[in-house]
Amino acid sequence: MTDGIVLLDKPSGLTSFQALSAVKRALATGSVGHTGTLDRFASGLLVVMCGRSTRLSSLAENLDKDYLARVRFGTGTDTLDPEGAVVAEGPVPGRAALEAVLPAFRGELRQAPPAYSAVHVGGRRAHERARSGEVVAPAERPVRVGRLDLVSFDPPDAVLAVTCSRGTYVRSLARDIAARLGTCAHVAALRRTRVGGFGVEEAVSPDAFEPARDLMNPRELFARCPSLRMLEFDPVRAGKLEAGTPPADAWFTDPVPPDGLYGAFRSGGDIVALVERGAGRWRCRAVFPGVPP
């Protein structure tokens, strides 16, 4: 069995891609992908989709994430992390000044990704352009920061607890907070502690991964994440979904589900399809044929 979800605790010093190698070897498949990159210097939770579950990757990518970030004030690097070259120095703010500016960085924001990031600028990755000597200025984009709290302050370092939406760069957040305080900063350490309903305390290190123990049923993605909706069907209708036949409003005796995307499951069992309702019509976005009852 190679279909399912793996929770990995990526150590600092490995790329997210490198962290998947042990999973690929253990499952003897290349159909493995993470659902949100962690920089090499960072550690923490990678939600990994395996086999046919990779078709659910976009759902997991959109989940909110929690981080603990150690921000070092007074020193700015070109990459905004400890692996870059020091390019700026400035004063270290006091605790009261730092706490006073944090509320301005909660809620809906517009944020420019770092120059050293994977976003595309003019058809190429920003980090590729930056490393070739170009001056790179990625465009701002909307992000959301739900939580931003000061956990501890030991100058020049501040530990911040962050909850944020997909596409938020904690490195950019540290840069912008420092700029508001009239100084510079970089993220000296970063740990992802949660993705949706999954916590890093459940994760295993890449080298400790054991398929029989650590491969989770895709049902867990929907069961633990209230923002992802699920429907259950009897064996006959589940079989039709597996064959690519979309649901019909007549299948539902209760009120017809509202428009949106749903994971469709065999009653009490495994996923058989991703289905979507819009403008009064149903369609299958993906099917999972051959999943045993």
PDB file of C-alpha atoms in Angstrom:
ATOM      1  CA  MET A   1       0.000   0.000   0.000  1.00  0.00           C
ATOM      2  CA  THR A   2       1.518   3.330  -1.097  1.00  0.00           C
ATOM      3  CA  ASP A   3      -1.507   5.643  -0.833  1.00  0.00           C
ATOM      4  CA  GLY A   4      -1.820   7.914   2.174  1.00  0.00           C
ATOM      5  CA  ILE A   5      -0.441  10.772   4.240  1.00  0.00           C
ATOM      6  CA  VAL A   6       2.855  10.910   6.109  1.00  0.00           C
ATOM      7  CA  LEU A   7       3.731  13.464   8.779  1.00  0.00           C
ATOM      8  CA  LEU A   8       7.465  14.164   8.721  1.00  0.00           C
ATOM      9  CA  ASP A   9       9.464  16.223  11.197  1.00  0.00           C
ATOM     10  CA  LYS A  10      12.071  17.706   8.872  1.00  0.00           C
ATOM     11  CA  PRO A  11      15.377  18.474  10.570  1.00  0.00           C
ATOM     12  CA  SER A  12      17.232  21.688   9.929  1.00  0.00           C
ATOM     13  CA  GLY A  13      19.901  21.329   7.258  1.00  0.00           C
ATOM     14  CA  LEU A  14      17.860  19.260   4.795  1.00  0.00           C
ATOM     15  CA  THR A  15      15.812  20.613   1.922  1.00  0.00           C
ATOM     16  CA  SER A  16      12.171  19.567   1.835  1.00  0.00           C
ATOM     17  CA  PHE A  17      12.942  17.492  -1.259  1.00  0.00           C
ATOM     18  CA  GLN A  18      15.792  15.682   0.494  1.00  0.00           C
ATOM     19  CA  ALA A  19      13.542  14.890   3.453  1.00  0.00           C
ATOM     20  CA  LEU A  20      11.275  12.852   1.150  1.00  0.00           C
ATOM     21  CA  SER A  21      14.018  10.453   0.057  1.00  0.00           C
ATOM     22  CA  ALA A  22      13.504   7.992   2.923  1.00  0.00           C
ATOM     23  CA  VAL A  23       9.753   7.875   2.271  1.00  0.00           C
ATOM     24  CA  LYS A  24      10.287   7.219  -1.435  1.00  0.00           C
ATOM     25  CA  ARG A  25      12.706   4.396  -0.664  1.00  0.00           C
ATOM     26  CA  ALA A  26      10.454   2.795   1.935  1.00  0.00           C
ATOM     27  CA  LEU A  27       7.409   2.905  -0.344  1.00  0.00           C
ATOM     28  CA  ALA A  28       9.381   2.127  -3.518  1.00  0.00           C
ATOM     29  CA  THR A  29       7.592   4.899  -5.391  1.00  0.00           C
ATOM     30  CA  GLY A  30       8.396   8.317  -6.757  1.00  0.00           C
ATOM     31  CA  SER A  31       4.795   9.436  -6.336  1.00  0.00           C
ATOM     32  CA  VAL A  32       5.507  11.375  -3.160  1.00  0.00           C
ATOM     33  CA  GLY A  33       5.237  15.108  -2.590  1.00  0.00           C
ATOM     34  CA  HIS A  34       5.168  17.591   0.269  1.00  0.00           C
ATOM     35  CA  THR A  35       2.416  20.187   0.591  1.00  0.00           C
ATOM     36  CA  GLY A  36       4.360  23.279   1.560  1.00  0.00           C
ATOM     37  CA  THR A  37       8.103  23.827   1.397  1.00  0.00           C
ATOM     38  CA  LEU A  38      10.243  24.444   4.444  1.00  0.00           C
ATOM     39  CA  ASP A  39      13.524  26.271   3.849  1.00  0.00           C
ATOM     40  CA  ARG A  40      16.675  24.265   4.455  1.00  0.00           C
ATOM     41  CA  PHE A  41      17.497  26.114   7.676  1.00  0.00           C
ATOM     42  CA  ALA A  42      13.971  25.493   9.034  1.00  0.00           C
ATOM     43  CA  SER A  43      12.617  22.423  10.798  1.00  0.00           C
ATOM     44  CA  GLY A  44       9.239  20.967  11.583  1.00  0.00           C
ATOM     45  CA  LEU A  45       6.128  19.536  10.031  1.00  0.00           C
ATOM     46  CA  LEU A  46       5.911  18.442   6.411  1.00  0.00           C
ATOM     47  CA  VAL A  47       2.579  16.945   5.376  1.00  0.00           C
ATOM     48  CA  VAL A  48       3.536  14.441   2.691  1.00  0.00           C
ATOM     49  CA  MET A  49       1.085  12.947   0.202  1.00  0.00           C
ATOM     50  CA  CYS A  50       1.862   9.529  -1.267  1.00  0.00           C
ATOM     51  CA  GLY A  51       0.544   7.578  -4.236  1.00  0.00           C
ATOM     52  CA  ARG A  52      -2.930   8.591  -5.378  1.00  0.00           C
ATOM     53  CA  SER A  53      -3.212  10.875  -2.366  1.00  0.00           C
ATOM     54  CA  THR A  54      -0.998  13.357  -4.232  1.00  0.00           C
ATOM     55  CA  ARG A  55      -4.235  14.379  -5.961  1.00  0.00           C
ATOM     56  CA  LEU A  56      -5.251  15.926  -2.634  1.00  0.00           C
ATOM     57  CA  SER A  57      -2.088  17.999  -2.332  1.00  0.00           C
ATOM     58  CA  SER A  58      -3.696  21.303  -3.293  1.00  0.00           C
ATOM     59  CA  LEU A  59      -6.198  20.920  -0.428  1.00  0.00           C
ATOM     60  CA  ALA A  60      -3.447  20.479   2.154  1.00  0.00           C
ATOM     61  CA  GLU A  61      -1.406  23.337   0.682  1.00  0.00           C
ATOM     62  CA  ASN A  62      -4.243  25.751   1.424  1.00  0.00           C
ATOM     63  CA  LEU A  63      -4.403  24.964   5.153  1.00  0.00           C
ATOM     64  CA  ASP A  64      -3.230  27.500   7.741  1.00  0.00           C
ATOM     65  CA  LYS A  65       0.108  26.840   9.410  1.00  0.00           C
ATOM     66  CA  ASP A  66       1.696  27.562  12.803  1.00  0.00           C
ATOM     67  CA  TYR A  67       5.332  28.520  13.305  1.00  0.00           C
ATOM     68  CA  LEU A  68       7.746  29.408  16.054  1.00  0.00           C
ATOM     69  CA  ALA A  69      10.248  31.905  14.707  1.00  0.00           C
ATOM     70  CA  ARG A  70      13.391  33.173  16.416  1.00  0.00           C
ATOM     71  CA  VAL A  71      13.914  36.628  14.956  1.00  0.00           C
ATOM     72  CA  ARG A  72      17.323  38.241  15.409  1.00  0.00           C
ATOM     73  CA  PHE A  73      17.055  42.017  15.380  1.00  0.00           C
ATOM     74  CA  GLY A  74      19.887  44.334  14.424  1.00  0.00           C
ATOM     75  CA  THR A  75      21.313  42.117  11.675  1.00  0.00           C
ATOM     76  CA  GLY A  76      19.878  41.813   8.182  1.00  0.00           C
ATOM     77  CA  THR A  77      20.926  39.186   5.637  1.00  0.00           C
ATOM     78  CA  ASP A  78      20.301  39.055   1.892  1.00  0.00           C
ATOM     79  CA  THR A  79      18.252  35.855   2.262  1.00  0.00           C
ATOM     80  CA  LEU A  80      16.510  37.014   5.472  1.00  0.00           C
ATOM     81  CA  ASP A  81      17.735  33.820   7.155  1.00  0.00           C
ATOM     82  CA  PRO A  82      20.961  32.590   8.820  1.00  0.00           C
ATOM     83  CA  GLU A  83      22.364  31.161   5.574  1.00  0.00           C
ATOM     84  CA  GLY A  84      22.701  34.534   3.862  1.00  0.00           C
ATOM     85  CA  ALA A  85      25.357  37.218   3.873  1.00  0.00           C
ATOM     86  CA  VAL A  86      25.017  40.104   6.329  1.00  0.00           C
ATOM     87  CA  VAL A  87      23.972  43.184   4.373  1.00  0.00           C
ATOM     88  CA  ALA A  88      22.669  45.525   7.092  1.00  0.00           C
ATOM     89  CA  GLU A  89      23.032  46.332  10.762  1.00  0.00           C
ATOM     90  CA  GLY A  90      20.856  48.402  13.024  1.00  0.00           C
ATOM     91  CA  PRO A  91      19.667  48.960  16.584  1.00  0.00           C
ATOM     92  CA  VAL A  92      17.920  46.295  18.635  1.00  0.00           C
ATOM     93  CA  PRO A  93      14.441  47.456  19.704  1.00  0.00           C
ATOM     94  CA  GLY A  94      13.115  47.185  23.224  1.00  0.00           C
ATOM     95  CA  ARG A  95      10.390  44.765  24.226  1.00  0.00           C
ATOM     96  CA  ALA A  96       7.718  47.448  24.622  1.00  0.00           C
ATOM     97  CA  ALA A  97       8.384  48.892  21.169  1.00  0.00           C
ATOM     98  CA  LEU A  98       8.236  45.440  19.598  1.00  0.00           C
ATOM     99  CA  GLU A  99       4.967  44.519  21.291  1.00  0.00           C
ATOM    100  CA  ALA A 100       3.469  47.847  20.236  1.00  0.00           C
ATOM    101  CA  VAL A 101       3.936  47.181  16.505  1.00  0.00           C
ATOM    102  CA  LEU A 102       2.801  43.542  16.394  1.00  0.00           C
ATOM    103  CA  PRO A 103      -0.950  44.318  16.126  1.00  0.00           C
ATOM    104  CA  ALA A 104      -0.295  46.099  12.803  1.00  0.00           C
ATOM    105  CA  PHE A 105       0.889  42.797  11.327  1.00  0.00           C
ATOM    106  CA  ARG A 106      -2.164  40.737  12.274  1.00  0.00           C
ATOM    107  CA  GLY A 107      -5.075  40.220   9.916  1.00  0.00           C
ATOM    108  CA  GLU A 108      -5.204  40.721   6.144  1.00  0.00           C
ATOM    109  CA  LEU A 109      -1.904  42.076   4.831  1.00  0.00           C
ATOM    110  CA  ARG A 110      -0.071  42.706   1.598  1.00  0.00           C
ATOM    111  CA  GLN A 111       3.387  41.180   1.699  1.00  0.00           C
ATOM    112  CA  ALA A 112       6.320  41.086  -0.706  1.00  0.00           C
ATOM    113  CA  PRO A 113       8.037  37.649  -0.778  1.00  0.00           C
ATOM    114  CA  PRO A 114      11.786  37.584  -0.188  1.00  0.00           C
ATOM    115  CA  ALA A 115      14.120  38.069  -3.141  1.00  0.00           C
ATOM    116  CA  TYR A 116      15.481  34.610  -2.282  1.00  0.00           C
ATOM    117  CA  SER A 117      12.257  32.639  -2.680  1.00  0.00           C
ATOM    118  CA  ALA A 118      10.606  30.234  -5.111  1.00  0.00           C
ATOM    119  CA  VAL A 119       8.065  32.721  -6.465  1.00  0.00           C
ATOM    120  CA  HIS A 120       8.283  33.444 -10.177  1.00  0.00           C
ATOM    121  CA  VAL A 121       9.481  36.830 -11.408  1.00  0.00           C
ATOM    122  CA  GLY A 122       9.467  37.260 -15.169  1.00  0.00           C
ATOM    123  CA  GLY A 123       9.229  33.530 -15.783  1.00  0.00           C
ATOM    124  CA  ARG A 124      12.106  32.521 -13.498  1.00  0.00           C
ATOM    125  CA  ARG A 125      12.361  31.723  -9.801  1.00  0.00           C
ATOM    126  CA  ALA A 126      13.203  34.817  -7.771  1.00  0.00           C
ATOM    127  CA  HIS A 127      16.092  33.063  -6.020  1.00  0.00           C
ATOM    128  CA  GLU A 128      17.638  32.125  -9.387  1.00  0.00           C
ATOM    129  CA  ARG A 129      17.625  35.750 -10.485  1.00  0.00           C
ATOM    130  CA  ALA A 130      18.955  36.935  -7.118  1.00  0.00           C
ATOM    131  CA  ARG A 131      21.811  34.420  -7.149  1.00  0.00           C
ATOM    132  CA  SER A 132      22.806  35.547 -10.646  1.00  0.00           C
ATOM    133  CA  GLY A 133      23.281  39.064  -9.319  1.00  0.00           C
ATOM    134  CA  GLU A 134      19.997  40.647 -10.389  1.00  0.00           C
ATOM    135  CA  VAL A 135      18.100  43.034  -8.159  1.00  0.00           C
ATOM    136  CA  VAL A 136      14.824  41.218  -7.528  1.00  0.00           C
ATOM    137  CA  ALA A 137      11.654  42.788  -6.141  1.00  0.00           C
ATOM    138  CA  PRO A 138       8.761  40.292  -6.099  1.00  0.00           C
ATOM    139  CA  ALA A 139       5.332  41.897  -6.207  1.00  0.00           C
ATOM    140  CA  GLU A 140       3.263  42.166  -3.064  1.00  0.00           C
ATOM    141  CA  ARG A 141       0.417  39.723  -2.607  1.00  0.00           C
ATOM    142  CA  PRO A 142      -2.376  39.269  -0.072  1.00  0.00           C
ATOM    143  CA  VAL A 143      -1.699  37.075   2.962  1.00  0.00           C
ATOM    144  CA  ARG A 144      -3.362  36.578   6.329  1.00  0.00           C
ATOM    145  CA  VAL A 145      -1.736  36.431   9.768  1.00  0.00           C
ATOM    146  CA  GLY A 146      -4.136  35.115  12.394  1.00  0.00           C
ATOM    147  CA  ARG A 147      -1.788  34.976  15.346  1.00  0.00           C
ATOM    148  CA  LEU A 148       1.373  36.951  16.024  1.00  0.00           C
ATOM    149  CA  ASP A 149       2.472  36.807  19.655  1.00  0.00           C
ATOM    150  CA  LEU A 150       5.736  37.485  21.424  1.00  0.00           C
ATOM    151  CA  VAL A 151       6.677  34.286  23.259  1.00  0.00           C
ATOM    152  CA  SER A 152      10.008  35.423  24.673  1.00  0.00           C
ATOM    153  CA  PHE A 153      12.500  38.270  24.298  1.00  0.00           C
ATOM    154  CA  ASP A 154      16.211  37.846  24.905  1.00  0.00           C
ATOM    155  CA  PRO A 155      17.868  40.682  22.957  1.00  0.00           C
ATOM    156  CA  PRO A 156      18.735  40.601  20.155  1.00  0.00           C
ATOM    157  CA  ASP A 157      16.416  37.586  19.728  1.00  0.00           C
ATOM    158  CA  ALA A 158      12.637  37.487  19.929  1.00  0.00           C
ATOM    159  CA  VAL A 159      10.620  34.274  19.616  1.00  0.00           C
ATOM    160  CA  LEU A 160       7.334  34.856  17.804  1.00  0.00           C
ATOM    161  CA  ALA A 161       4.374  32.477  17.514  1.00  0.00           C
ATOM    162  CA  VAL A 162       2.779  32.866  14.089  1.00  0.00           C
ATOM    163  CA  THR A 163      -0.378  31.458  12.520  1.00  0.00           C
ATOM    164  CA  CYS A 164      -0.665  32.344   8.852  1.00  0.00           C
ATOM    165  CA  SER A 165      -2.228  31.516   5.516  1.00  0.00           C
ATOM    166  CA  ARG A 166      -0.701  29.832   2.511  1.00  0.00           C
ATOM    167  CA  GLY A 167       1.866  32.038   0.777  1.00  0.00           C
ATOM    168  CA  THR A 168       2.932  33.913   3.899  1.00  0.00           C
ATOM    169  CA  TYR A 169       6.692  34.204   4.348  1.00  0.00           C
ATOM    170  CA  VAL A 170       7.754  34.436   7.983  1.00  0.00           C
ATOM    171  CA  ARG A 171      11.081  35.827   6.747  1.00  0.00           C
ATOM    172  CA  SER A 172       9.222  38.717   5.092  1.00  0.00           C
ATOM    173  CA  LEU A 173       7.159  39.218   8.233  1.00  0.00           C
ATOM    174  CA  ALA A 174      10.336  39.607  10.299  1.00  0.00           C
ATOM    175  CA  ARG A 175      11.791  41.995   7.712  1.00  0.00           C
ATOM    176  CA  ASP A 176       8.668  44.180   7.727  1.00  0.00           C
ATOM    177  CA  ILE A 177       8.340  44.246  11.523  1.00  0.00           C
ATOM    178  CA  ALA A 178      11.963  45.339  11.807  1.00  0.00           C
ATOM    179  CA  ALA A 179      11.481  48.017   9.161  1.00  0.00           C
ATOM    180  CA  ARG A 180       8.504  49.411  11.095  1.00  0.00           C
ATOM    181  CA  LEU A 181      10.842  49.652  14.099  1.00  0.00           C
ATOM    182  CA  GLY A 182      13.510  51.457  12.081  1.00  0.00           C
ATOM    183  CA  THR A 183      15.959  48.582  12.011  1.00  0.00           C
ATOM    184  CA  CYS A 184      16.670  45.239  10.310  1.00  0.00           C
ATOM    185  CA  ALA A 185      16.321  41.581  11.238  1.00  0.00           C
ATOM    186  CA  HIS A 186      16.489  38.042   9.946  1.00  0.00           C
ATOM    187  CA  VAL A 187      14.887  34.761  11.001  1.00  0.00           C
ATOM    188  CA  ALA A 188      17.632  32.881  12.843  1.00  0.00           C
ATOM    189  CA  ALA A 189      15.540  29.734  13.397  1.00  0.00           C
ATOM    190  CA  LEU A 190      12.114  28.582  12.255  1.00  0.00           C
ATOM    191  CA  ARG A 191       9.986  25.591  13.221  1.00  0.00           C
ATOM    192  CA  ARG A 192       6.627  24.674  11.724  1.00  0.00           C
ATOM    193  CA  THR A 193       4.455  23.165  14.449  1.00  0.00           C
ATOM    194  CA  ARG A 194       1.053  22.713  12.770  1.00  0.00           C
ATOM    195  CA  VAL A 195      -0.573  22.348   9.351  1.00  0.00           C
ATOM    196  CA  GLY A 196      -4.364  22.394   9.531  1.00  0.00           C
ATOM    197  CA  GLY A 197      -5.354  19.685  12.013  1.00  0.00           C
ATOM    198  CA  PHE A 198      -1.933  18.001  12.043  1.00  0.00           C
ATOM    199  CA  GLY A 199       0.680  18.715  14.730  1.00  0.00           C
ATOM    200  CA  VAL A 200       4.425  18.185  14.644  1.00  0.00           C
ATOM    201  CA  GLU A 201       4.186  16.091  17.824  1.00  0.00           C
ATOM    202  CA  GLU A 202       2.647  13.332  15.658  1.00  0.00           C
ATOM    203  CA  ALA A 203       5.421  13.450  13.067  1.00  0.00           C
ATOM    204  CA  VAL A 204       8.412  11.151  12.635  1.00  0.00           C
ATOM    205  CA  SER A 205      11.891  11.968  11.440  1.00  0.00           C
ATOM    206  CA  PRO A 206      12.559  10.941   7.838  1.00  0.00           C
ATOM    207  CA  ASP A 207      14.938   8.156   8.841  1.00  0.00           C
ATOM    208  CA  ALA A 208      12.421   6.706  11.323  1.00  0.00           C
ATOM    209  CA  PHE A 209       9.562   6.385   8.827  1.00  0.00           C
ATOM    210  CA  GLU A 210       7.877   2.960   8.781  1.00  0.00           C
ATOM    211  CA  PRO A 211       5.035   2.509   6.253  1.00  0.00           C
ATOM    212  CA  ALA A 212       3.026   0.052   8.353  1.00  0.00           C
ATOM    213  CA  ARG A 213       2.981   2.467  11.278  1.00  0.00           C
ATOM    214  CA  ASP A 214       3.221   5.948   9.793  1.00  0.00           C
ATOM    215  CA  LEU A 215       1.145   5.931   6.581  1.00  0.00           C
ATOM    216  CA  MET A 216      -2.176   7.576   7.448  1.00  0.00           C
ATOM    217  CA  ASN A 217      -5.489   7.111   5.627  1.00  0.00           C
ATOM    218  CA  PRO A 218      -6.393  10.129   3.428  1.00  0.00           C
ATOM    219  CA  ARG A 219      -9.659  10.300   5.388  1.00  0.00           C
ATOM    220  CA  GLU A 220      -7.662  11.940   8.188  1.00  0.00           C
ATOM    221  CA  LEU A 221      -7.115  15.035   6.042  1.00  0.00           C
ATOM    222  CA  PHE A 222     -10.858  15.702   5.958  1.00  0.00           C
ATOM    223  CA  ALA A 223     -11.645  14.435   9.448  1.00  0.00           C
ATOM    224  CA  ARG A 224      -9.147  16.780  11.105  1.00  0.00           C
ATOM    225  CA  CYS A 225      -9.558  19.901   9.004  1.00  0.00           C
ATOM    226  CA  PRO A 226     -13.034  21.460   9.372  1.00  0.00           C
ATOM    227  CA  SER A 227     -12.433  23.702   6.363  1.00  0.00           C
ATOM    228  CA  LEU A 228     -12.376  20.583   4.151  1.00  0.00           C
ATOM    229  CA  ARG A 229     -15.817  19.095   3.588  1.00  0.00           C
ATOM    230  CA  MET A 230     -16.669  15.448   3.103  1.00  0.00           C
ATOM    231  CA  LEU A 231     -19.617  13.362   1.946  1.00  0.00           C
ATOM    232  CA  GLU A 232     -20.282   9.653   2.465  1.00  0.00           C
ATOM    233  CA  PHE A 233     -22.069   7.357   0.020  1.00  0.00           C
ATOM    234  CA  ASP A 234     -23.430   3.825   0.064  1.00  0.00           C
ATOM    235  CA  PRO A 235     -21.474   1.144  -1.852  1.00  0.00           C
ATOM    236  CA  VAL A 236     -23.579   1.428  -5.016  1.00  0.00           C
ATOM    237  CA  ARG A 237     -23.180   5.173  -5.371  1.00  0.00           C
ATOM    238  CA  ALA A 238     -19.553   5.028  -4.258  1.00  0.00           C
ATOM    239  CA  GLY A 239     -18.958   2.583  -7.109  1.00  0.00           C
ATOM    240  CA  LYS A 240     -20.500   5.022  -9.569  1.00  0.00           C
ATOM    241  CA  LEU A 241     -18.224   7.789  -8.299  1.00  0.00           C
ATOM    242  CA  GLU A 242     -15.187   5.549  -8.714  1.00  0.00           C
ATOM    243  CA  ALA A 243     -16.214   5.072 -12.338  1.00  0.00           C
ATOM    244  CA  GLY A 244     -16.328   8.845 -12.860  1.00  0.00           C
ATOM    245  CA  THR A 245     -20.085   9.368 -12.638  1.00  0.00           C
ATOM    246  CA  PRO A 246     -20.731  12.629 -10.770  1.00  0.00           C
ATOM    247  CA  PRO A 247     -23.310  12.806  -7.975  1.00  0.00           C
ATOM    248  CA  ALA A 248     -26.812  14.094  -8.554  1.00  0.00           C
ATOM    249  CA  ASP A 249     -28.964  16.234  -6.281  1.00  0.00           C
ATOM    250  CA  ALA A 250     -31.451  13.342  -6.177  1.00  0.00           C
ATOM    251  CA  TRP A 251     -28.865  11.269  -4.268  1.00  0.00           C
ATOM    252  CA  PHE A 252     -29.437  13.381  -1.161  1.00  0.00           C
ATOM    253  CA  THR A 253     -32.495  12.943   1.050  1.00  0.00           C
ATOM    254  CA  ASP A 254     -31.354  15.701   3.396  1.00  0.00           C
ATOM    255  CA  PRO A 255     -30.883  19.244   2.021  1.00  0.00           C
ATOM    256  CA  VAL A 256     -28.586  19.210  -1.009  1.00  0.00           C
ATOM    257  CA  PRO A 257     -25.059  20.236  -0.007  1.00  0.00           C
ATOM    258  CA  PRO A 258     -24.148  23.830  -0.893  1.00  0.00           C
ATOM    259  CA  ASP A 259     -21.803  24.633  -3.746  1.00  0.00           C
ATOM    260  CA  GLY A 260     -18.183  23.721  -3.073  1.00  0.00           C
ATOM    261  CA  LEU A 261     -15.544  21.012  -3.192  1.00  0.00           C
ATOM    262  CA  TYR A 262     -15.979  17.751  -1.248  1.00  0.00           C
ATOM    263  CA  GLY A 263     -14.094  14.581  -0.527  1.00  0.00           C
ATOM    264  CA  ALA A 264     -16.441  11.719  -1.419  1.00  0.00           C
ATOM    265  CA  PHE A 265     -16.024   8.595   0.712  1.00  0.00           C
ATOM    266  CA  ARG A 266     -17.478   5.125   0.779  1.00  0.00           C
ATOM    267  CA  SER A 267     -19.583   5.020   3.959  1.00  0.00           C
ATOM    268  CA  GLY A 268     -17.188   4.313   6.805  1.00  0.00           C
ATOM    269  CA  GLY A 269     -14.391   3.668   4.333  1.00  0.00           C
ATOM    270  CA  ASP A 270     -11.918   5.216   1.936  1.00  0.00           C
ATOM    271  CA  ILE A 271     -12.033   8.123  -0.459  1.00  0.00           C
ATOM    272  CA  VAL A 272     -13.444   7.389  -3.904  1.00  0.00           C
ATOM    273  CA  ALA A 273     -13.515  10.838  -5.530  1.00  0.00           C
ATOM    274  CA  LEU A 274     -13.185  14.573  -5.227  1.00  0.00           C
ATOM    275  CA  VAL A 275     -16.487  16.113  -6.322  1.00  0.00           C
ATOM    276  CA  GLU A 276     -17.557  19.702  -6.806  1.00  0.00           C
ATOM    277  CA  ARG A 277     -20.961  21.348  -6.982  1.00  0.00           C
ATOM    278  CA  GLY A 278     -21.397  24.709  -8.680  1.00  0.00           C
ATOM    279  CA  ALA A 279     -24.265  26.504 -10.400  1.00  0.00           C
ATOM    280  CA  GLY A 280     -26.543  23.593  -9.572  1.00  0.00           C
ATOM    281  CA  ARG A 281     -24.366  20.966 -11.242  1.00  0.00           C
ATOM    282  CA  TRP A 282     -21.986  18.294  -9.934  1.00  0.00           C
ATOM    283  CA  ARG A 283     -18.726  17.150 -11.468  1.00  0.00           C
ATOM    284  CA  CYS A 284     -15.878  14.839 -10.514  1.00  0.00           C
ATOM    285  CA  ARG A 285     -12.569  16.616 -10.027  1.00  0.00           C
ATOM    286  CA  ALA A 286     -10.622  13.398  -9.385  1.00  0.00           C
ATOM    287  CA  VAL A 287     -11.443   9.726  -8.915  1.00  0.00           C
ATOM    288  CA  PHE A 288      -9.703   7.028  -6.918  1.00  0.00           C
ATOM    289  CA  PRO A 289     -10.626   3.759  -8.653  1.00  0.00           C
ATOM    290  CA  GLY A 290      -9.761   0.410  -7.213  1.00  0.00           C
ATOM    291  CA  VAL A 291      -9.786   1.420  -3.561  1.00  0.00           C
ATOM    292  CA  PRO A 292     -11.052  -1.685  -1.757  1.00  0.00           C
ATOM    293  CA  PRO A 293     -14.317  -1.511   0.262  1.00  0.00           C
TER     294      PRO A 293
END
